[in-house]
Short mmCIF file of C-alpha atoms in Angstrom, two decimals:
data_model
loop_
_atom_site.label_atom_id
_atom_site.label_comp_id
_atom_site.label_asym_id
_atom_site.label_seq_id
_atom_site.Cartn_x
_atom_site.Cartn_y
_atom_site.Cartn_z
CA UNK L 1 0.00 0.00 0.00
CA UNK L 2 1.20 3.46 -0.84
CA UNK L 3 1.72 5.88 1.98
CA UNK L 4 -0.12 9.10 1.28
CA UNK L 5 2.02 11.06 3.70
CA UNK L 6 -1.06 12.25 5.54
CA UNK L 7 -1.21 12.28 9.29
CA UNK L 8 -2.96 8.96 9.43
CA UNK L 9 -4.55 7.10 12.26
CA UNK L 10 -2.73 4.26 13.92
CA UNK L 11 -4.65 1.83 11.73
CA UNK L 12 -3.56 3.65 8.58
CA UNK L 13 0.00 3.68 9.85
CA UNK L 14 -0.17 -0.04 10.31
CA UNK L 15 -1.57 -0.47 6.82
CA UNK L 16 1.49 1.31 5.50
CA UNK L 17 3.45 -1.86 6.16
CA UNK L 18 7.18 -2.14 6.35
CA UNK L 19 8.22 0.55 3.89
CA UNK L 20 8.16 3.37 6.41
CA UNK L 21 8.07 1.37 9.61
CA UNK L 22 10.60 3.28 11.68
CA UNK L 23 11.41 2.72 15.32
CA UNK L 24 11.48 5.99 17.26
CA UNK L 25 13.61 5.58 20.35
CA UNK L 26 14.88 8.39 22.54
CA UNK L 27 13.81 10.89 19.88
CA UNK L 28 15.87 9.18 17.15
CA UNK L 29 14.66 7.10 14.23
CA UNK L 30 15.89 3.63 13.36
CA UNK L 31 15.13 1.24 10.53
CA UNK L 32 16.37 -1.91 12.22
CA UNK L 33 14.49 -3.27 15.20
CA UNK L 34 17.30 -5.60 16.22
CA UNK L 35 19.63 -4.24 18.90
CA UNK L 36 22.78 -6.26 19.35
CA UNK L 37 24.97 -6.93 22.34
CA UNK L 38 28.67 -7.63 22.02
CA UNK L 39 29.28 -10.06 24.88
CA UNK L 40 30.45 -13.56 24.13
CA UNK L 41 31.95 -13.02 20.69
CA UNK L 42 35.17 -15.05 20.32
CA UNK L 43 36.92 -12.22 18.46
CA UNK L 44 36.34 -8.74 17.11
CA UNK L 45 36.44 -10.19 13.58
CA UNK L 46 33.59 -12.60 14.33
CA UNK L 47 31.69 -9.81 16.08
CA UNK L 48 32.12 -7.53 13.10
CA UNK L 49 30.80 -10.18 10.73
CA UNK L 50 27.81 -10.83 12.98
CA UNK L 51 26.97 -7.14 13.37
CA UNK L 52 27.09 -6.68 9.62
CA UNK L 53 24.80 -9.65 9.02
CA UNK L 54 22.36 -8.51 11.71
CA UNK L 55 21.75 -5.13 10.10
CA UNK L 56 21.68 -3.59 13.58
CA UNK L 57 21.91 0.16 14.10
CA UNK L 58 22.35 0.11 17.90
CA UNK L 59 24.77 -2.07 19.84
CA UNK L 60 25.59 -2.30 23.52
CA UNK L 61 29.01 -2.19 25.17
CA UNK L 62 30.09 -2.56 28.79
CA UNK L 63 32.37 -0.26 30.79
CA UNK L 64 35.40 -1.85 32.43
CA UNK L 65 38.83 -0.91 33.77
CA UNK L 66 41.17 -0.03 30.94
CA UNK L 67 43.53 -2.91 30.20
CA UNK L 68 46.76 -1.60 28.63
CA UNK L 69 47.52 -5.04 27.19
CA UNK L 70 44.27 -5.38 25.24
CA UNK L 71 44.52 -4.94 21.51
CA UNK L 72 41.77 -3.55 19.28
CA UNK L 73 38.59 -1.93 20.52
CA UNK L 74 34.96 -2.84 20.15
CA UNK L 75 34.38 0.88 19.64
CA UNK L 76 36.47 0.84 16.46
CA UNK L 77 34.30 -1.97 15.11
CA UNK L 78 31.07 -0.10 15.85
CA UNK L 79 32.31 3.23 14.52
CA UNK L 80 33.54 1.67 11.28
CA UNK L 81 30.02 0.35 10.68
CA UNK L 82 28.27 3.55 11.77
CA UNK L 83 26.47 1.72 14.58
CA UNK L 84 25.18 3.76 17.52
CA UNK L 85 26.95 2.81 20.75
CA UNK L 86 24.68 2.03 23.70
CA UNK L 87 26.70 1.72 26.92
CA UNK L 88 25.26 -0.50 29.63
CA UNK L 89 25.79 -0.75 33.37
CA UNK L 90 26.37 -4.50 33.33
CA UNK L 91 28.04 -5.77 36.48
CA UNK L 92 26.43 -3.20 38.78
CA UNK L 93 24.58 -4.41 41.88
CA UNK L 94 23.48 -1.08 43.34
CA UNK L 95 21.89 2.12 42.09
CA UNK L 96 24.98 4.05 43.14
CA UNK L 97 27.30 1.85 41.07
CA UNK L 98 24.98 2.09 38.07
CA UNK L 99 24.71 5.89 38.23
CA UNK L 100 28.51 6.26 38.42
CA UNK L 101 28.99 3.80 35.56
CA UNK L 102 26.45 5.66 33.42
CA UNK L 103 28.21 8.96 34.09
CA UNK L 104 31.58 7.43 33.18
CA UNK L 105 30.08 6.02 29.99
CA UNK L 106 28.68 9.44 29.09
CA UNK L 107 32.11 10.96 29.63
CA UNK L 108 33.99 8.23 27.73
CA UNK L 109 31.59 7.82 24.81
CA UNK L 110 29.88 11.19 24.59
CA UNK L 111 26.37 9.75 24.74
CA UNK L 112 23.60 10.35 27.29
CA UNK L 113 22.03 7.01 26.34
CA UNK L 114 22.37 4.17 28.81
CA UNK L 115 21.00 0.66 29.07
CA UNK L 116 20.40 0.55 32.81
CA UNK L 117 21.18 -2.88 34.20
CA UNK L 118 21.32 -3.52 37.94
CA UNK L 119 21.48 -7.20 38.77
CA UNK L 120 20.56 -8.88 42.04
CA UNK L 121 22.92 -11.86 42.09
CA UNK L 122 25.48 -13.46 39.81
CA UNK L 123 23.75 -16.83 39.56
CA UNK L 124 20.51 -15.68 37.94
CA UNK L 125 21.65 -12.20 36.79
CA UNK L 126 18.02 -11.18 37.32
CA UNK L 127 17.48 -7.43 37.53
CA UNK L 128 16.94 -5.86 40.96
CA UNK L 129 13.73 -3.81 40.63
CA UNK L 130 14.34 -1.58 43.66
CA UNK L 131 17.88 -0.56 42.72
CA UNK L 132 16.89 -0.25 39.05
CA UNK L 133 14.04 2.13 39.80
CA UNK L 134 16.20 4.21 42.15
CA UNK L 135 18.95 4.50 39.52
CA UNK L 136 16.43 5.28 36.76
CA UNK L 137 15.01 8.23 38.68
CA UNK L 138 18.48 9.63 39.36
CA UNK L 139 19.65 9.19 35.78
CA UNK L 140 16.51 10.73 34.26
CA UNK L 141 16.99 13.73 36.56
CA UNK L 142 20.59 13.93 35.33
CA UNK L 143 19.49 14.15 31.68
CA UNK L 144 20.13 10.58 30.57
CA UNK L 145 18.12 8.65 27.98
CA UNK L 146 17.40 5.68 30.20
CA UNK L 147 16.60 2.22 28.83
CA UNK L 148 16.08 -0.03 31.88
CA UNK L 149 16.47 -3.81 31.81
CA UNK L 150 13.71 -5.29 33.99
CA UNK L 151 11.83 -8.45 34.79
CA UNK L 152 8.63 -9.16 32.86
CA UNK L 153 6.68 -7.05 35.34
CA UNK L 154 3.92 -4.83 33.88
CA UNK L 155 3.60 -2.76 37.07
CA UNK L 156 7.31 -1.94 37.20
CA UNK L 157 7.34 -1.17 33.47
CA UNK L 158 4.55 1.36 33.97
CA UNK L 159 6.31 2.98 36.92
CA UNK L 160 9.55 3.31 34.98
CA UNK L 161 7.73 4.91 32.06
CA UNK L 162 6.13 7.38 34.48
CA UNK L 163 9.60 8.08 35.89
CA UNK L 164 10.68 9.26 32.44
CA UNK L 165 12.47 6.27 30.93
CA UNK L 166 12.74 6.31 27.13
CA UNK L 167 11.85 2.63 26.84
CA UNK L 168 11.39 -0.46 28.95
CA UNK L 169 13.36 -3.64 28.37
CA UNK L 170 11.69 -6.68 29.92
CA UNK L 171 13.51 -9.99 29.84
CA UNK L 172 12.22 -13.06 28.08
CA UNK L 173 14.23 -15.26 30.46
CA UNK L 174 17.59 -14.96 32.27
CA UNK L 175 20.57 -13.48 30.44
CA UNK L 176 22.34 -16.03 28.28
CA UNK L 177 19.89 -18.81 29.17
CA UNK L 178 18.42 -19.18 25.69
CA UNK L 179 15.12 -20.18 27.33
CA UNK L 180 13.12 -17.81 25.13
CA UNK L 181 10.05 -15.94 26.37
CA UNK L 182 8.82 -17.69 29.51
CA UNK L 183 5.82 -15.44 30.13
CA UNK L 184 4.41 -14.17 26.84
CA UNK L 185 1.25 -13.02 28.62
CA UNK L 186 3.18 -10.54 30.77
CA UNK L 187 5.05 -9.24 27.74
CA UNK L 188 1.67 -8.62 26.08
CA UNK L 189 0.43 -6.81 29.18
CA UNK L 190 3.52 -4.60 29.17
CA UNK L 191 3.06 -3.83 25.47
CA UNK L 192 -0.64 -3.00 25.89
CA UNK L 193 0.03 -0.45 28.61
CA UNK L 194 3.26 1.07 27.32
CA UNK L 195 3.53 4.52 25.81
CA UNK L 196 7.26 4.08 25.23
CA UNK L 197 8.98 1.40 23.12
CA UNK L 198 9.15 -2.09 24.62
CA UNK L 199 12.39 -3.90 23.86
CA UNK L 200 12.53 -7.61 24.62
CA UNK L 201 15.91 -8.09 26.25
CA UNK L 202 17.60 -11.31 27.33
CA UNK L 203 16.78 -14.97 26.97
CA UNK L 204 16.45 -15.21 23.20
CA UNK L 205 17.74 -18.62 22.08
CA UNK L 206 16.91 -18.82 18.42
CA UNK L 207 15.11 -17.05 15.62
CA UNK L 208 11.58 -18.13 16.56
CA UNK L 209 12.01 -16.50 19.99
CA UNK L 210 12.83 -13.17 18.36
CA UNK L 211 9.90 -13.49 15.96
CA UNK L 212 7.57 -14.25 18.88
CA UNK L 213 8.74 -11.14 20.72
CA UNK L 214 7.80 -8.99 17.75
CA UNK L 215 4.50 -10.84 17.21
CA UNK L 216 3.62 -10.07 20.84
CA UNK L 217 4.00 -6.40 19.99
CA UNK L 218 7.48 -5.58 21.20
CA UNK L 219 9.04 -2.67 19.32
CA UNK L 220 12.51 -4.20 19.18
CA UNK L 221 14.62 -7.10 20.40
CA UNK L 222 18.01 -6.97 22.08
CA UNK L 223 20.15 -10.08 21.98
CA UNK L 224 23.79 -11.12 22.15
CA UNK L 225 24.54 -14.66 23.27
CA UNK L 226 22.12 -16.26 20.83
CA UNK L 227 24.31 -14.90 18.05
CA UNK L 228 27.78 -14.59 19.54
CA UNK L 229 27.75 -18.09 21.06
CA UNK L 230 26.06 -19.77 18.08
CA UNK L 231 28.18 -22.23 16.14
CA UNK L 232 28.06 -19.81 13.19
CA UNK L 233 27.46 -16.29 14.58
CA UNK L 234 27.19 -14.58 11.21
CA UNK L 235 24.53 -17.01 10.03
CA UNK L 236 22.52 -16.70 13.25
CA UNK L 237 22.76 -12.90 13.03
CA UNK L 238 21.16 -13.06 9.60
CA UNK L 239 18.49 -15.40 10.96
CA UNK L 240 17.71 -12.93 13.74
CA UNK L 241 17.48 -10.05 11.30
CA UNK L 242 14.89 -11.93 9.25
CA UNK L 243 13.06 -13.18 12.35
CA UNK L 244 12.63 -9.68 13.76
CA UNK L 245 11.40 -8.43 10.41
CA UNK L 246 9.04 -11.39 10.00
CA UNK L 247 7.65 -11.00 13.50
CA UNK L 248 7.14 -7.28 13.01
CA UNK L 249 5.32 -7.77 9.70
CA UNK L 250 3.12 -10.46 11.25
CA UNK L 251 2.26 -8.10 14.10
CA UNK L 252 1.34 -5.34 11.67
CA UNK L 253 -0.60 -7.76 9.49
CA UNK L 254 -2.68 -9.07 12.39
CA UNK L 255 -2.84 -12.77 13.09
CA UNK L 256 -6.03 -14.73 12.65
CA UNK L 257 -7.90 -15.74 15.80
CA UNK L 258 -7.19 -19.14 17.27
CA UNK L 259 -10.15 -21.52 16.80
CA UNK L 260 -11.05 -24.73 18.50
CA UNK L 261 -12.16 -26.44 15.31
CA UNK L 262 -11.35 -26.17 11.63
CA UNK L 263 -12.54 -23.42 9.37
CA UNK L 264 -12.53 -24.55 5.75
CA UNK L 265 -10.23 -22.61 3.50
CA UNK L 266 -11.82 -23.92 0.29
CA UNK L 267 -15.32 -23.06 -0.89
CA UNK L 268 -17.97 -25.51 0.21
CA UNK L 269 -19.04 -27.99 -2.40
CA UNK L 270 -22.66 -27.48 -3.51
CA UNK L 271 -25.06 -30.08 -2.15
CA UNK L 272 -25.29 -33.06 -4.45
CA UNK L 273 -22.46 -31.91 -6.67
CA UNK L 274 -20.20 -34.70 -5.60
CA UNK L 275 -20.58 -38.36 -6.53
CA UNK D 1 49.87 1.99 54.47
CA UNK D 2 47.78 2.89 57.50
CA UNK D 3 44.30 4.23 57.84
CA UNK D 4 45.66 7.41 59.39
CA UNK D 5 47.22 8.35 56.04
CA UNK D 6 43.87 8.53 54.28
CA UNK D 7 42.82 11.87 52.94
CA UNK D 8 45.52 13.94 54.61
CA UNK D 9 47.33 16.32 52.26
CA UNK D 10 51.08 16.83 51.97
CA UNK D 11 54.07 14.54 52.46
CA UNK D 12 53.56 11.63 54.83
CA UNK D 13 55.71 10.47 57.61
CA UNK D 14 57.51 7.32 56.54
CA UNK D 15 57.77 8.37 52.89
CA UNK D 16 60.44 10.62 51.50
CA UNK D 17 58.98 14.09 52.04
CA UNK D 18 58.04 15.95 48.88
CA UNK D 19 58.98 13.18 46.49
CA UNK D 20 56.08 10.75 46.04
CA UNK D 21 52.59 9.79 47.08
CA UNK D 22 50.69 6.53 47.11
CA UNK D 23 47.58 6.15 45.01
CA UNK D 24 45.71 3.22 43.51
CA UNK D 25 45.05 3.16 39.78
CA UNK D 26 42.44 0.57 38.74
CA UNK D 27 43.03 -1.21 42.01
CA UNK D 28 46.82 -1.40 41.70
CA UNK D 29 49.07 0.47 44.16
CA UNK D 30 51.14 3.12 42.44
CA UNK D 31 53.61 5.82 43.51
CA UNK D 32 53.38 9.14 41.70
CA UNK D 33 55.45 12.28 42.22
CA UNK D 34 54.14 14.94 44.52
CA UNK D 35 51.91 17.28 42.51
CA UNK D 36 50.77 14.58 40.07
CA UNK D 37 47.36 15.08 38.50
CA UNK D 38 44.60 12.84 37.16
CA UNK D 39 46.23 13.23 33.73
CA UNK D 40 49.43 11.63 35.06
CA UNK D 41 47.46 8.70 36.44
CA UNK D 42 45.82 8.13 33.05
CA UNK D 43 49.23 8.23 31.36
CA UNK D 44 50.37 5.34 33.54
CA UNK D 45 47.91 3.17 31.59
CA UNK D 46 47.45 4.71 28.17
CA UNK D 47 48.65 7.47 25.90
CA UNK D 48 45.29 7.91 24.20
CA UNK D 49 42.47 9.64 26.03
CA UNK D 50 39.84 8.77 23.42
CA UNK D 51 37.03 6.60 24.74
CA UNK D 52 38.36 6.80 28.29
CA UNK D 53 36.68 8.13 31.44
CA UNK D 54 38.07 8.69 34.91
CA UNK D 55 36.57 8.52 38.37
CA UNK D 56 38.52 9.94 41.31
CA UNK D 57 37.24 8.49 44.59
CA UNK D 58 33.91 7.57 42.90
CA UNK D 59 33.34 10.98 41.28
CA UNK D 60 33.68 11.54 37.53
CA UNK D 61 36.48 13.92 36.54
CA UNK D 62 35.68 15.50 33.19
CA UNK D 63 38.37 15.15 30.54
CA UNK D 64 38.96 18.91 30.47
CA UNK D 65 39.78 18.87 34.18
CA UNK D 66 42.31 16.02 34.19
CA UNK D 67 45.39 18.29 34.07
CA UNK D 68 44.07 20.66 36.71
CA UNK D 69 42.91 18.04 39.20
CA UNK D 70 45.70 17.15 41.65
CA UNK D 71 45.91 13.76 43.31
CA UNK D 72 46.28 13.28 47.04
CA UNK D 73 47.67 10.55 49.23
CA UNK D 74 45.59 7.34 49.04
CA UNK D 75 43.38 8.60 46.23
CA UNK D 76 41.60 5.94 44.22
CA UNK D 77 41.67 6.49 40.46
CA UNK D 78 39.53 4.39 38.13
CA UNK D 79 40.24 4.56 34.40
CA UNK D 80 37.47 2.95 32.36
CA UNK D 81 36.78 2.26 28.72
CA UNK D 82 34.19 0.44 26.64
CA UNK D 83 34.63 -3.30 26.18
CA UNK D 84 32.59 -6.15 24.71
CA UNK D 85 29.67 -6.96 26.99
CA UNK D 86 25.95 -7.04 27.37
#
């Protein structure tokens, strides 16, 4: 369908299909709805190949102590591909640690964007809702574009949106677990209530998980391990790119209702016409 | 190093007066000349400031203030950069 360029209703926007289906996040526009992480890649070369195949426009990095012996920088890889750098606060256990890490990232990378990640323990890596909310409020007040990683909790998602976060990033399942989306119903509830983009973050194992996230109405998917730890990262990155696109198109298209019994897809045969 | 040294300015008893002070840079003990700044601490690790940020005792020191921010005895300097993760 051709876009008339008019200020259409939501329904008309959806009818426009994929041609002008941009993601608006933190006031910026993006074509790709696949956000990549960089953890777990065996080398910068493999990471570079995967990022290229994924078509991503935003990719996360962590902040760590500078190691004089390390060679090559993930930043060089991202800059060479024109990919927006999204620093995270991975490894932080308290709001105070996360706020300091975000401020250091802003200083080092020149971006006010931060994926806020405050974990509760190193066995589950599940996000701590109390510390996350505390840090989110402080970072929003400090002018950051805050993208918080949270459990699949609709109430917390709503509170973080009210606190001024630019998106909410509920998990599908624990980081790196590959268990997919354990509570699709809660993801749907978050999507229904959200006025900011919902980014499914963590737990994606394979392409169908990413497609499901988009079919549930998520605005984007963030994943790393599913690609970087795949046997062939570049190939899985391509699979994820297609899965996110397919899931998005299916969401826009509108799935048919589930039925208990069959509904014939061929015209009924006129009475007496057979035999 | 004793607790009593913490935070007190000037040369310490037990070190050569006016010659050096003890700081930690990314968790490692380090001796720097009296009058050393945050910029000197960064230079211990790297010659390029691009993509690097510094916290002095858990407060960010903006890049433009590195050369004008003096270090004191027992200061903790953290020099961070972006790495693969997340």
